[in-house]
Amino acid sequence: MDVSTMLCVGFFLLQMFMLPLSISSELVTLEQSLGNLSAFPPNFLFGTASSAYQYEGGFMSDGKGLNNWDVYSHKPGNMIADGSNGDIAVDHYHRYLEDIDLMHSLGVNSYRFSISWARILPKGRFGKINEAGINFYNKLIDALLLKGIKPLVTLTHVDFPQELEDRYGSWLSPESQEDFAYFADICFKSFGDRVKYWVTFNEPDFQVKFAYRTGIFPPSRCSWPFGNCTYGDSETEPFIAAHNIILAHIAAVHIYRTKYQETQGGSVGIVLHCFWFEPISNSLADKLAAERARSFTMKWFLDPIIFGRYPPEMQNILGSILPEFSTTEKEKLKKGLDFIGVNHYTSYYVKDCMFSVCEPGTGTSKTEGFWGQSSQKNGIPIGELTDLAWQNVYPQGMEKIVTYLKETYHNIPMIITENGYGEVSKANSTTEEFLYDVKRVEYLAGYLDQLSTAIRKGADVRGYFVWSLLDNFEWNLGYTVRFGLHHVDYKTLKRTPKSSATWYKKFISEHGQAKDQKPGHVQNRPYCY
Ligand SMILES: *[C@@H]1O[C@H](CO)[C@@H](O)[C@H](O)[C@H]1NC(C)=O
Ligand SMILES: *[C@@H]1O[C@H](CO)[C@@H](O)[C@H](O)[C@H]1NC(C)=O
Ligand SMILES: *[C@@H]1O[C@H](CO)[C@@H](O)[C@H](O)[C@H]1NC(C)=O
């Protein structure tokens, strides 16, 4: 009998003896003490998340090569709101020790960051390894571990060496699979003795949408009416890029499993952007539309990687537009991850656009799956609206998305790799306003509460990361939107904790690190598909 079983049996006996005494009052006590038990299992990861291009700066430092975002952000006419770039970002490259101190004072036990591919391989597999790049991540990882903070490392978070774009069109070419596998192997070999959580890609569902359907990310490829680009085909290229990313993921996982996993003992997953899609009515058509919305976004990647095939809805609608996996690829793909990384921020109502006519908009076209999204139903918002047009506050979405993934993918372990609240910098905004971030605290508290409900109901969730430790470069929004638990003054790069930092610290001290381990806890289970 293992410890968790013993604890469960012990708890059961305790209940047996307690109940007959005075059923009503003991039940209240039991309920109270249960209510006080942390829902978060032992070794649960509480952390903050970041990514290389959004944080590091140091864009020409120590032999780093140019990546796609360096080139894009310097190109006139790009779509970055404030004309800014990530050349300096929050200068994490030089200030990582200070940032680790901030993490340590929050009491987090983990940190999610990504590796700048061009820092390690300035020219991809067509050039040498940049040892200075390897050294930077070695120092970062060692400094984290010294403070008891476990690294969760994303191999590529949207950025990659420009060389790969120039040589063969990056993700549109199957050659990208080979480059990614080569890079992944170097990272596992260099850092895997200390890194136990790996993510291959961050939000490839969004990456291919922005890069190849709407064209607002490099390489700015799209076709009208999806966007206004010089080159591209919004109705075919996203599927080709996604196909190569899926196969690149599985190539890296295969390398990890055959060369490293046994000795290094870590796990590898992929992160998807996961909105919750709520059918706008009880009609079958709207329910099917919500399912199509999931299929054409997160399940586009998860279904192949877990089941070895694209979602049936995608196959039916897209036919020959959707690339095919060979029999060998299908076999290799199945069970092709150890955990699902969930980036969850907000929810939408979804309506059918297959049998009803919809105004053109996100999701409505055939190649997006014939659905339409809205934050409102009959003029009533799904949740409190925020500064950001795309974000509304619907904490129930957290329980719903986690439960949906649990049921769809047989409770494969999940990690909430991002969740956070954005505030827009206005011309007259003051630092003080940002520091007193009551709305962010309310948001995080609500979403964590719903996450704990999902866990109590049996979802195997292993970690939670706030986006983000610091305000940072938010892609097309530049520095106009702030997601940090710490405010960054972009003139001086001074970091100042916001109310949310104080709140998160308290939350972790009350709920984290197996503080209050009592019988009846959800124990970490072995992976089971
Ligand atoms: C549970 O928490 C409540 C208030 O949050 C407190 O009054 C009560 O004493 C706690 N019970 C136990 C068993 O710790
Ligand atoms: C598309 O982009 C070009 C060049 O940037 C611009 O001149 C044109 O007005 C744009 N068209 C639309 C419809 O936005
Ligand atoms: C700040 O400017 C916005 C418009 O940009 C305005 O609506 C708001 O009232 C201003 N706030 C203050 C405190 O002046």
Coordinates of C-alpha atoms and ligand atoms in Angstrom, one line a residue:
M1 CA 0.0 0.0 0.0
D2 CA 1.5 3.3 -0.9
V3 CA 1.4 6.4 1.3
S4 CA -1.5 8.1 -0.5
T5 CA -3.7 5.0 -0.2
M6 CA -2.8 4.7 3.5
L7 CA -3.7 8.3 4.0
C8 CA -7.0 7.9 2.1
V9 CA -7.9 4.8 4.2
G10 CA -6.9 6.6 7.4
F11 CA -9.2 9.5 6.5
F12 CA -12.0 7.1 5.8
L13 CA -11.6 5.5 9.2
L14 CA -11.5 8.9 10.8
Q15 CA -14.8 9.8 9.3
M16 CA -16.3 6.5 10.4
F17 CA -15.5 7.2 14.0
M18 CA -16.3 10.8 13.9
L19 CA -19.7 10.7 12.3
P20 CA -21.7 8.8 15.0
L21 CA -20.7 11.2 17.8
S22 CA -22.8 14.1 16.9
I23 CA -23.5 13.9 13.2
S24 CA -24.5 17.5 12.5
S25 CA -21.8 19.3 14.4
E26 CA -19.0 16.9 13.4
L27 CA -20.1 17.2 9.8
V28 CA -19.7 21.0 10.1
T29 CA -16.3 20.5 11.5
L30 CA -15.4 18.1 8.8
E31 CA -16.6 20.4 6.2
Q32 CA -14.7 23.3 7.7
S33 CA -11.5 21.4 7.9
L34 CA -11.9 20.1 4.4
G35 CA -12.6 23.7 3.3
N36 CA -9.4 24.7 4.8
L37 CA -7.4 22.0 3.1
S38 CA -5.4 23.3 0.2
A39 CA -6.7 21.8 -3.0
F40 CA -3.3 22.1 -4.5
P41 CA -1.4 18.8 -4.3
P42 CA 2.1 18.4 -2.8
N43 CA 4.8 19.6 -5.1
F44 CA 2.3 21.8 -7.0
L45 CA 4.3 24.3 -8.9
F46 CA 3.4 27.9 -8.2
G47 CA 5.3 30.3 -10.4
T48 CA 5.4 33.2 -12.8
A49 CA 6.0 33.0 -16.5
S50 CA 8.0 34.9 -19.1
S51 CA 9.5 34.6 -22.5
A52 CA 12.9 35.4 -24.0
Y53 CA 12.0 38.0 -26.5
Q54 CA 9.5 39.7 -24.2
Y55 CA 12.0 39.9 -21.3
E56 CA 15.7 39.5 -22.1
G57 CA 16.8 42.4 -24.3
G58 CA 20.5 42.0 -24.9
F59 CA 19.5 41.5 -28.6
M60 CA 23.1 41.8 -29.9
S61 CA 24.9 40.7 -26.8
D62 CA 27.6 38.0 -26.6
G63 CA 27.2 36.5 -30.0
K64 CA 23.5 36.2 -30.3
G65 CA 22.1 36.0 -33.8
L66 CA 19.1 38.0 -35.1
N67 CA 15.8 36.3 -34.7
N68 CA 12.5 36.9 -36.6
W69 CA 11.2 39.4 -34.0
D70 CA 14.5 41.4 -34.0
V71 CA 14.1 41.8 -37.8
Y72 CA 10.3 42.4 -37.8
S73 CA 10.4 45.0 -35.0
H74 CA 13.0 47.0 -36.9
K75 CA 11.1 46.9 -40.2
P76 CA 9.2 50.1 -41.0
G77 CA 5.5 49.7 -41.3
N78 CA 5.3 46.8 -38.8
M79 CA 2.2 46.4 -36.7
I80 CA 3.6 47.1 -33.3
A81 CA 1.3 49.6 -31.6
D82 CA 3.9 52.0 -30.0
G83 CA 6.6 51.5 -32.6
S84 CA 8.7 49.8 -29.9
N85 CA 10.8 46.6 -29.9
G86 CA 12.4 44.1 -27.6
D87 CA 16.0 45.3 -28.0
I88 CA 16.1 46.1 -24.3
A89 CA 12.7 44.8 -23.1
V90 CA 13.1 44.5 -19.3
D91 CA 16.8 43.7 -19.6
H92 CA 16.3 40.4 -17.9
Y93 CA 19.5 39.3 -19.7
H94 CA 21.5 41.5 -17.3
R95 CA 19.1 41.7 -14.4
Y96 CA 18.1 38.1 -13.9
L97 CA 19.7 37.9 -10.4
E98 CA 17.5 40.8 -9.3
D99 CA 14.5 39.2 -10.9
I100 CA 15.2 35.9 -9.1
D101 CA 15.3 37.8 -5.8
L102 CA 11.8 39.2 -6.7
M103 CA 10.6 35.6 -7.3
H104 CA 12.2 34.4 -4.1
S105 CA 10.4 37.1 -2.1
L106 CA 7.1 35.9 -3.7
G107 CA 7.8 32.4 -2.4
V108 CA 7.3 30.8 -5.8
N109 CA 8.9 27.3 -6.3
S110 CA 9.1 27.6 -10.1
Y111 CA 9.8 29.9 -13.0
R112 CA 8.7 29.5 -16.6
F113 CA 11.0 31.1 -19.1
S114 CA 12.0 30.4 -22.7
I115 CA 15.3 30.0 -24.5
S116 CA 16.3 32.4 -27.2
W117 CA 17.0 30.0 -30.0
A118 CA 19.2 32.5 -31.8
R119 CA 21.3 33.1 -28.6
I120 CA 22.3 29.4 -28.6
L121 CA 22.3 28.8 -32.4
P122 CA 22.7 32.2 -34.2
K123 CA 22.3 30.5 -37.5
G124 CA 20.2 27.4 -36.6
R125 CA 21.8 24.2 -37.6
F126 CA 23.8 26.0 -40.3
G127 CA 26.3 27.5 -37.8
K128 CA 28.1 26.9 -34.6
I129 CA 26.8 26.7 -31.0
N130 CA 27.3 30.1 -29.2
E131 CA 28.8 29.0 -25.9
A132 CA 28.0 32.4 -24.4
G133 CA 24.4 31.6 -24.9
I134 CA 24.7 28.3 -23.2
N135 CA 26.5 30.0 -20.3
F136 CA 23.7 32.5 -19.8
Y137 CA 21.1 29.8 -19.4
N138 CA 23.4 27.8 -17.2
K139 CA 23.8 30.8 -14.9
L140 CA 20.1 31.5 -14.9
I141 CA 19.2 27.9 -14.1
D142 CA 21.8 27.5 -11.3
A143 CA 20.8 30.8 -9.7
L144 CA 17.1 29.7 -9.7
L145 CA 17.9 26.3 -8.2
L146 CA 20.0 27.9 -5.5
K147 CA 16.8 29.7 -4.4
G148 CA 14.7 26.5 -4.6
I149 CA 13.0 27.7 -7.8
K150 CA 12.5 24.9 -10.4
P151 CA 12.8 25.9 -14.0
L152 CA 10.1 25.1 -16.5
V153 CA 11.6 25.8 -19.9
T154 CA 9.9 26.6 -23.2
L155 CA 12.2 25.8 -26.1
T156 CA 10.8 28.3 -28.5
H157 CA 8.3 31.0 -27.5
V158 CA 7.5 32.5 -31.0
D159 CA 11.1 33.6 -31.7
F160 CA 13.6 31.6 -33.9
P161 CA 16.8 32.5 -35.8
Q162 CA 16.1 34.7 -38.8
E163 CA 18.4 32.5 -40.8
L164 CA 15.7 29.8 -40.9
E165 CA 13.2 32.3 -42.4
D166 CA 15.7 33.5 -45.0
R167 CA 16.9 30.0 -46.0
Y168 CA 13.7 28.1 -46.3
G169 CA 10.7 30.0 -45.0
S170 CA 10.8 28.6 -41.5
W171 CA 7.6 26.7 -40.5
L172 CA 6.3 26.4 -44.1
S173 CA 9.2 24.0 -44.9
P174 CA 9.6 20.5 -43.4
E175 CA 13.3 21.5 -42.9
S176 CA 12.1 23.4 -39.8
Q177 CA 11.5 20.0 -38.2
E178 CA 15.1 19.1 -38.5
D179 CA 16.3 22.5 -37.1
F180 CA 14.0 22.3 -34.1
A181 CA 15.0 18.7 -33.3
Y182 CA 18.7 19.7 -33.5
F183 CA 18.1 22.7 -31.2
A184 CA 16.0 20.7 -28.7
D185 CA 18.7 18.0 -28.5
I186 CA 21.3 20.6 -27.6
C187 CA 19.0 22.1 -24.9
F188 CA 18.2 18.7 -23.3
K189 CA 21.9 17.7 -23.4
S190 CA 23.1 21.1 -21.9
F191 CA 20.4 21.8 -19.3
G192 CA 18.4 18.6 -18.8
D193 CA 20.4 17.5 -15.8
R194 CA 18.7 20.4 -14.0
V195 CA 15.6 21.2 -16.0
K196 CA 12.8 18.7 -15.3
Y197 CA 9.9 20.4 -17.1
W198 CA 10.2 21.1 -20.9
V199 CA 7.8 22.8 -23.2
T200 CA 8.4 22.5 -27.0
F201 CA 6.2 25.3 -28.3
N202 CA 4.2 28.1 -26.9
E203 CA 0.7 28.7 -28.3
P204 CA 1.4 27.4 -31.8
D205 CA -2.4 27.8 -32.4
F206 CA -1.9 31.6 -32.1
Q207 CA 1.5 31.7 -33.6
V208 CA 0.4 30.2 -37.0
K209 CA -2.8 32.3 -36.9
F210 CA -0.9 35.6 -36.5
A211 CA 2.1 34.7 -38.7
Y212 CA 0.1 33.1 -41.6
R213 CA -3.6 34.0 -41.4
T214 CA -3.8 37.6 -40.2
G215 CA -0.1 38.4 -40.8
I216 CA 0.4 40.5 -37.7
F217 CA 3.4 38.4 -36.6
P218 CA 6.5 37.9 -38.7
P219 CA 6.9 36.7 -41.5
S220 CA 3.7 38.8 -42.2
R221 CA 2.1 36.3 -44.6
C222 CA -1.6 36.4 -45.3
S223 CA -4.2 37.0 -48.0
W224 CA -7.3 39.3 -48.2
P225 CA -9.7 39.5 -46.4
F226 CA -7.9 37.9 -43.4
G227 CA -5.2 40.6 -43.5
N228 CA -3.2 42.9 -45.7
C229 CA 0.1 41.3 -46.7
T230 CA 2.2 41.2 -49.8
Y231 CA 2.6 37.4 -49.8
G232 CA 0.8 34.4 -48.4
D233 CA -2.4 32.4 -48.4
S234 CA -4.4 32.6 -45.2
E235 CA -6.5 29.6 -46.2
T236 CA -3.7 27.1 -46.7
E237 CA -0.4 28.2 -45.1
P238 CA -1.6 28.1 -41.4
F239 CA -2.2 24.4 -41.8
I240 CA 1.2 23.7 -43.4
A241 CA 3.0 25.6 -40.7
A242 CA 1.0 23.8 -38.0
H243 CA 1.7 20.4 -39.5
N244 CA 5.5 21.1 -39.4
I245 CA 5.3 22.4 -35.9
I246 CA 3.4 19.2 -34.8
L247 CA 6.0 17.0 -36.4
A248 CA 8.8 19.2 -35.0
H249 CA 7.3 18.7 -31.5
I250 CA 7.2 15.0 -31.9
A251 CA 10.7 14.8 -33.2
A252 CA 11.9 16.6 -30.1
V253 CA 9.8 14.4 -27.8
H254 CA 11.2 11.4 -29.5
I255 CA 14.7 12.6 -28.8
Y256 CA 13.9 13.3 -25.2
R257 CA 12.3 10.0 -24.6
T258 CA 14.9 7.9 -26.3
K259 CA 18.1 9.7 -25.3
Y260 CA 17.4 11.6 -22.1
Q261 CA 14.2 10.9 -20.2
E262 CA 15.4 7.8 -18.5
T263 CA 18.5 9.3 -17.0
Q264 CA 17.2 12.9 -16.5
G265 CA 13.7 12.0 -15.3
G266 CA 11.9 15.0 -16.6
S267 CA 8.7 15.5 -18.6
V268 CA 7.9 17.3 -21.8
G269 CA 4.7 19.0 -23.0
I270 CA 3.3 21.7 -25.3
V271 CA 1.5 24.9 -24.4
L272 CA -1.7 25.9 -26.2
H273 CA -3.7 29.1 -26.0
C274 CA -7.0 27.8 -24.5
F275 CA -10.0 30.1 -24.5
W276 CA -13.2 28.7 -23.0
F277 CA -15.9 28.7 -25.7
E278 CA -19.4 28.7 -24.3
P279 CA -22.3 28.0 -26.7
I280 CA -24.4 31.1 -26.9
S281 CA -27.6 29.1 -26.8
N282 CA -28.7 25.5 -26.0
S283 CA -29.3 24.8 -29.7
L284 CA -27.4 21.8 -31.1
A285 CA -26.0 24.1 -33.8
D286 CA -24.4 26.4 -31.3
K287 CA -23.1 23.5 -29.2
L288 CA -21.5 22.0 -32.3
A289 CA -20.1 25.4 -33.2
A290 CA -18.4 25.7 -29.8
E291 CA -16.9 22.3 -30.3
R292 CA -15.6 23.4 -33.8
A293 CA -14.1 26.5 -32.2
R294 CA -12.1 24.2 -29.8
S295 CA -11.2 21.8 -32.7
F296 CA -9.9 24.6 -34.9
T297 CA -7.7 26.1 -32.1
M298 CA -6.2 24.0 -29.3
K299 CA -7.4 20.6 -30.4
W300 CA -5.8 21.3 -33.8
F301 CA -2.5 20.5 -32.0
L302 CA -3.6 18.3 -29.1
D303 CA -5.6 15.8 -31.1
P304 CA -2.7 14.8 -33.4
I305 CA -0.2 14.8 -30.5
I306 CA -2.4 12.6 -28.3
F307 CA -4.5 10.6 -30.7
G308 CA -2.4 10.6 -33.8
R309 CA -5.0 12.4 -36.0
Y310 CA -6.5 15.8 -36.6
P311 CA -9.9 16.5 -35.0
P312 CA -12.6 14.9 -37.1
E313 CA -14.4 18.3 -37.6
M314 CA -11.3 19.7 -39.2
Q315 CA -10.9 16.7 -41.5
N316 CA -14.5 16.9 -42.6
I317 CA -14.5 20.6 -43.3
L318 CA -11.1 21.1 -44.7
G319 CA -10.7 17.9 -46.7
S320 CA -7.5 18.0 -48.8
I321 CA -6.5 21.4 -47.4
L322 CA -5.4 19.6 -44.3
P323 CA -2.0 17.9 -44.7
E324 CA -1.9 14.2 -43.9
F325 CA 0.3 12.2 -41.5
S326 CA 1.9 9.0 -42.7
T327 CA 1.2 5.8 -40.9
T328 CA 4.6 6.0 -39.2
E329 CA 4.0 9.6 -38.1
K330 CA 0.6 8.7 -36.7
E331 CA 2.2 6.0 -34.5
K332 CA 4.9 8.2 -33.4
L333 CA 2.5 11.0 -32.5
K334 CA 0.2 9.0 -30.2
K335 CA 0.8 9.9 -26.5
G336 CA 3.3 12.4 -27.7
L337 CA 3.4 14.5 -24.5
D338 CA 3.6 14.1 -20.8
F339 CA 1.6 17.1 -19.9
I340 CA -0.6 19.7 -21.5
G341 CA 0.4 23.3 -20.9
V342 CA -2.7 25.5 -20.7
N343 CA -2.6 29.3 -21.2
H344 CA -6.0 30.5 -20.2
Y345 CA -7.1 34.1 -19.9
T346 CA -10.7 34.5 -21.0
S347 CA -13.9 33.1 -22.4
Y348 CA -16.3 33.8 -25.3
Y349 CA -19.8 33.0 -26.4
V350 CA -19.8 31.1 -29.6
K351 CA -22.5 30.9 -32.2
D352 CA -23.0 28.8 -35.3
C353 CA -22.0 30.2 -38.7
M354 CA -22.4 27.0 -40.7
F355 CA -26.2 27.0 -40.9
S356 CA -26.7 30.7 -40.0
V357 CA -25.3 33.7 -41.7
C358 CA -22.8 35.6 -39.6
E359 CA -21.1 39.0 -40.1
P360 CA -17.5 38.3 -41.2
G361 CA -15.2 38.1 -38.2
T362 CA -12.9 35.8 -36.3
G363 CA -13.8 32.1 -36.9
T364 CA -16.6 32.6 -39.4
S365 CA -14.8 31.4 -42.5
K366 CA -14.8 27.9 -43.7
T367 CA -11.0 27.4 -43.0
E368 CA -11.6 28.6 -39.4
G369 CA -14.5 26.3 -38.9
F370 CA -17.7 28.4 -39.3
W371 CA -18.2 29.9 -35.9
G372 CA -18.5 33.4 -34.5
Q373 CA -17.3 34.7 -31.1
S374 CA -18.7 37.4 -28.9
S375 CA -18.1 38.6 -25.3
Q376 CA -21.8 39.4 -25.0
K377 CA -25.2 37.8 -25.2
N378 CA -28.2 40.0 -25.7
G379 CA -26.0 43.0 -24.7
I380 CA -24.9 41.3 -21.4
P381 CA -21.2 40.6 -21.1
I382 CA -20.1 37.1 -20.3
G383 CA -18.0 38.6 -17.5
E384 CA -16.6 42.0 -16.4
L385 CA -15.0 43.7 -19.3
T386 CA -11.5 45.0 -19.0
D387 CA -9.2 47.6 -20.7
L388 CA -8.4 44.9 -23.3
A389 CA -11.0 44.3 -26.0
W390 CA -10.2 40.6 -26.0
Q391 CA -10.2 40.0 -22.3
N392 CA -13.2 39.7 -20.0
V393 CA -13.3 38.2 -16.5
Y394 CA -15.1 34.9 -16.4
P395 CA -13.4 32.8 -13.7
Q396 CA -15.7 29.9 -14.3
G397 CA -13.9 29.5 -17.6
M398 CA -10.9 28.1 -15.7
E399 CA -12.9 25.3 -14.2
K400 CA -14.6 24.6 -17.5
I401 CA -11.5 24.5 -19.7
V402 CA -9.6 22.3 -17.2
T403 CA -12.6 19.9 -16.8
Y404 CA -13.0 19.8 -20.6
L405 CA -9.4 18.9 -21.2
K406 CA -9.5 16.3 -18.4
E407 CA -12.5 14.6 -20.0
T408 CA -11.3 14.9 -23.5
Y409 CA -7.8 13.7 -23.0
H410 CA -8.2 11.1 -20.2
N411 CA -6.9 13.4 -17.4
I412 CA -3.4 13.7 -18.8
P413 CA -1.5 16.0 -16.3
M414 CA -2.0 19.7 -17.0
I415 CA 0.0 22.7 -16.0
I416 CA -1.6 26.2 -16.2
T417 CA 1.4 27.8 -17.9
E418 CA -0.2 31.3 -18.1
N419 CA -3.0 33.2 -16.5
G420 CA -3.0 36.9 -16.0
Y421 CA -4.7 40.3 -16.3
G422 CA -3.7 43.2 -18.6
E423 CA -4.0 46.9 -18.0
V424 CA -3.6 49.5 -20.7
S425 CA -1.1 52.3 -20.1
K426 CA -2.9 55.6 -20.9
A427 CA -1.1 58.9 -21.5
N428 CA -2.3 60.1 -18.1
S429 CA -1.8 56.8 -16.2
T430 CA 0.3 57.2 -13.0
T431 CA 2.6 54.6 -11.5
E432 CA 0.5 54.7 -8.3
E433 CA -2.6 53.6 -10.2
F434 CA -0.7 50.6 -11.6
L435 CA 0.7 49.7 -8.2
Y436 CA -2.7 49.5 -6.6
D437 CA -3.9 46.8 -8.9
V438 CA -7.1 45.6 -7.2
K439 CA -8.6 44.4 -10.4
R440 CA -5.7 42.0 -11.1
V441 CA -6.0 40.7 -7.5
E442 CA -9.7 40.0 -8.0
Y443 CA -9.0 38.3 -11.3
L444 CA -6.3 36.0 -10.0
A445 CA -8.2 35.1 -6.9
G446 CA -11.3 34.2 -8.9
Y447 CA -9.4 32.1 -11.4
L448 CA -7.4 30.3 -8.8
D449 CA -10.5 29.5 -6.8
Q450 CA -12.1 28.0 -9.9
L451 CA -8.9 26.1 -10.6
S452 CA -9.0 24.6 -7.1
T453 CA -12.6 23.5 -7.7
A454 CA -11.5 21.7 -10.8
I455 CA -8.7 20.0 -8.9
R456 CA -11.0 19.0 -6.0
K457 CA -13.2 17.3 -8.6
G458 CA -10.3 15.3 -9.8
A459 CA -8.5 17.2 -12.5
D460 CA -4.7 16.3 -12.5
V461 CA -3.3 19.8 -12.5
R462 CA 0.4 20.1 -11.5
G463 CA 1.2 23.8 -11.6
Y464 CA 0.0 27.4 -12.1
F465 CA 2.0 30.3 -13.5
V466 CA 1.0 33.9 -13.5
W467 CA 1.7 35.9 -16.6
S468 CA 3.8 37.7 -15.6
L469 CA 6.5 38.4 -13.0
L470 CA 7.1 41.9 -14.6
D471 CA 5.4 44.2 -17.1
N472 CA 7.1 43.5 -20.4
F473 CA 7.0 43.7 -24.2
E474 CA 3.6 42.4 -25.3
W475 CA 4.2 41.7 -29.0
N476 CA 2.0 43.9 -31.2
L477 CA 0.9 45.9 -28.2
G478 CA 4.5 46.8 -27.4
Y479 CA 4.8 48.3 -23.9
T480 CA 1.2 49.7 -23.9
V481 CA -0.2 46.9 -21.9
R482 CA 1.0 45.8 -18.4
F483 CA 0.6 42.3 -17.1
G484 CA 3.2 42.3 -14.3
L485 CA 2.9 41.5 -10.6
H486 CA 5.7 44.1 -10.6
H487 CA 5.6 47.5 -12.3
V488 CA 8.5 48.3 -14.6
D489 CA 9.5 51.9 -15.2
Y490 CA 10.7 51.7 -18.8
K491 CA 13.0 54.7 -18.4
T492 CA 14.9 53.4 -15.4
L493 CA 13.9 49.7 -15.6
K494 CA 13.1 49.9 -11.9
R495 CA 10.9 47.1 -10.7
T496 CA 8.3 47.8 -8.0
P497 CA 5.9 45.2 -6.5
K498 CA 2.2 45.8 -7.1
S499 CA -0.5 44.9 -4.6
S500 CA -0.9 41.7 -6.7
A501 CA 2.6 40.6 -5.8
T502 CA 1.8 40.9 -2.1
W503 CA -1.4 39.1 -2.6
Y504 CA 0.2 36.2 -4.6
K505 CA 2.9 35.8 -1.9
K506 CA 0.2 35.4 0.7
F507 CA -1.8 33.0 -1.5
I508 CA 1.2 30.8 -2.0
S509 CA 2.1 30.8 1.7
E510 CA -1.4 29.7 2.5
H511 CA -1.9 27.2 -0.3
G512 CA 1.5 26.1 -1.6
Q513 CA 4.3 23.8 -0.9
A514 CA 2.4 21.0 0.9
K515 CA 2.1 23.4 3.9
D516 CA -0.9 21.8 5.3
Q517 CA -0.8 18.2 4.2
K518 CA -3.7 16.3 5.6
P519 CA -5.3 13.0 4.7
G520 CA -7.6 13.2 1.7
H521 CA -5.4 15.2 -0.5
V522 CA -5.2 14.7 -4.2
Q523 CA -1.9 13.0 -4.6
N524 CA 0.3 13.2 -7.7
R525 CA -0.6 10.2 -9.7
P526 CA 1.5 8.5 -12.3
Y527 CA 0.7 9.6 -15.8
C528 CA -2.1 7.5 -17.1
Y529 CA -3.8 7.9 -20.5
Ligands
LIG1 C1 -10.8 26.9 8.9 O1 -10.9 28.3 8.5 C2 -11.8 29.0 9.3 C3 -11.8 30.5 8.7 O2 -11.2 30.5 7.5 C4 -11.4 29.0 10.8 O3 -12.4 29.8 11.5 C5 -11.3 27.6 11.3 O4 -10.9 27.6 12.6 C6 -10.4 26.7 10.4 N1 -10.5 25.3 10.8 C7 -9.5 24.6 10.9 C8 -9.8 23.2 11.3 O5 -8.3 24.9 10.8
LIG2 C1 -2.7 47.5 -47.3 O1 -1.4 47.9 -47.1 C2 -0.9 48.9 -48.0 C3 0.6 49.1 -47.8 O2 0.9 49.0 -46.4 C4 -1.7 50.2 -47.9 O3 -1.3 51.1 -48.8 C5 -3.2 49.8 -48.1 O4 -4.0 51.0 -47.9 C6 -3.7 48.7 -47.2 N1 -5.0 48.3 -47.6 C7 -6.0 48.2 -46.7 C8 -7.3 47.8 -47.3 O5 -5.9 48.3 -45.5
LIG3 C1 -7.2 60.0 -18.7 O1 -7.4 60.1 -20.1 C2 -8.6 59.4 -20.5 C3 -8.7 59.5 -22.0 O2 -7.5 59.1 -22.6 C4 -9.8 60.0 -19.8 O3 -11.0 59.2 -20.1 C5 -9.6 59.9 -18.3 O4 -10.7 60.5 -17.6 C6 -8.3 60.6 -17.9 N1 -8.1 60.4 -16.4 C7 -7.7 61.3 -15.6 C8 -7.5 60.9 -14.2 O5 -7.4 62.4 -16.0

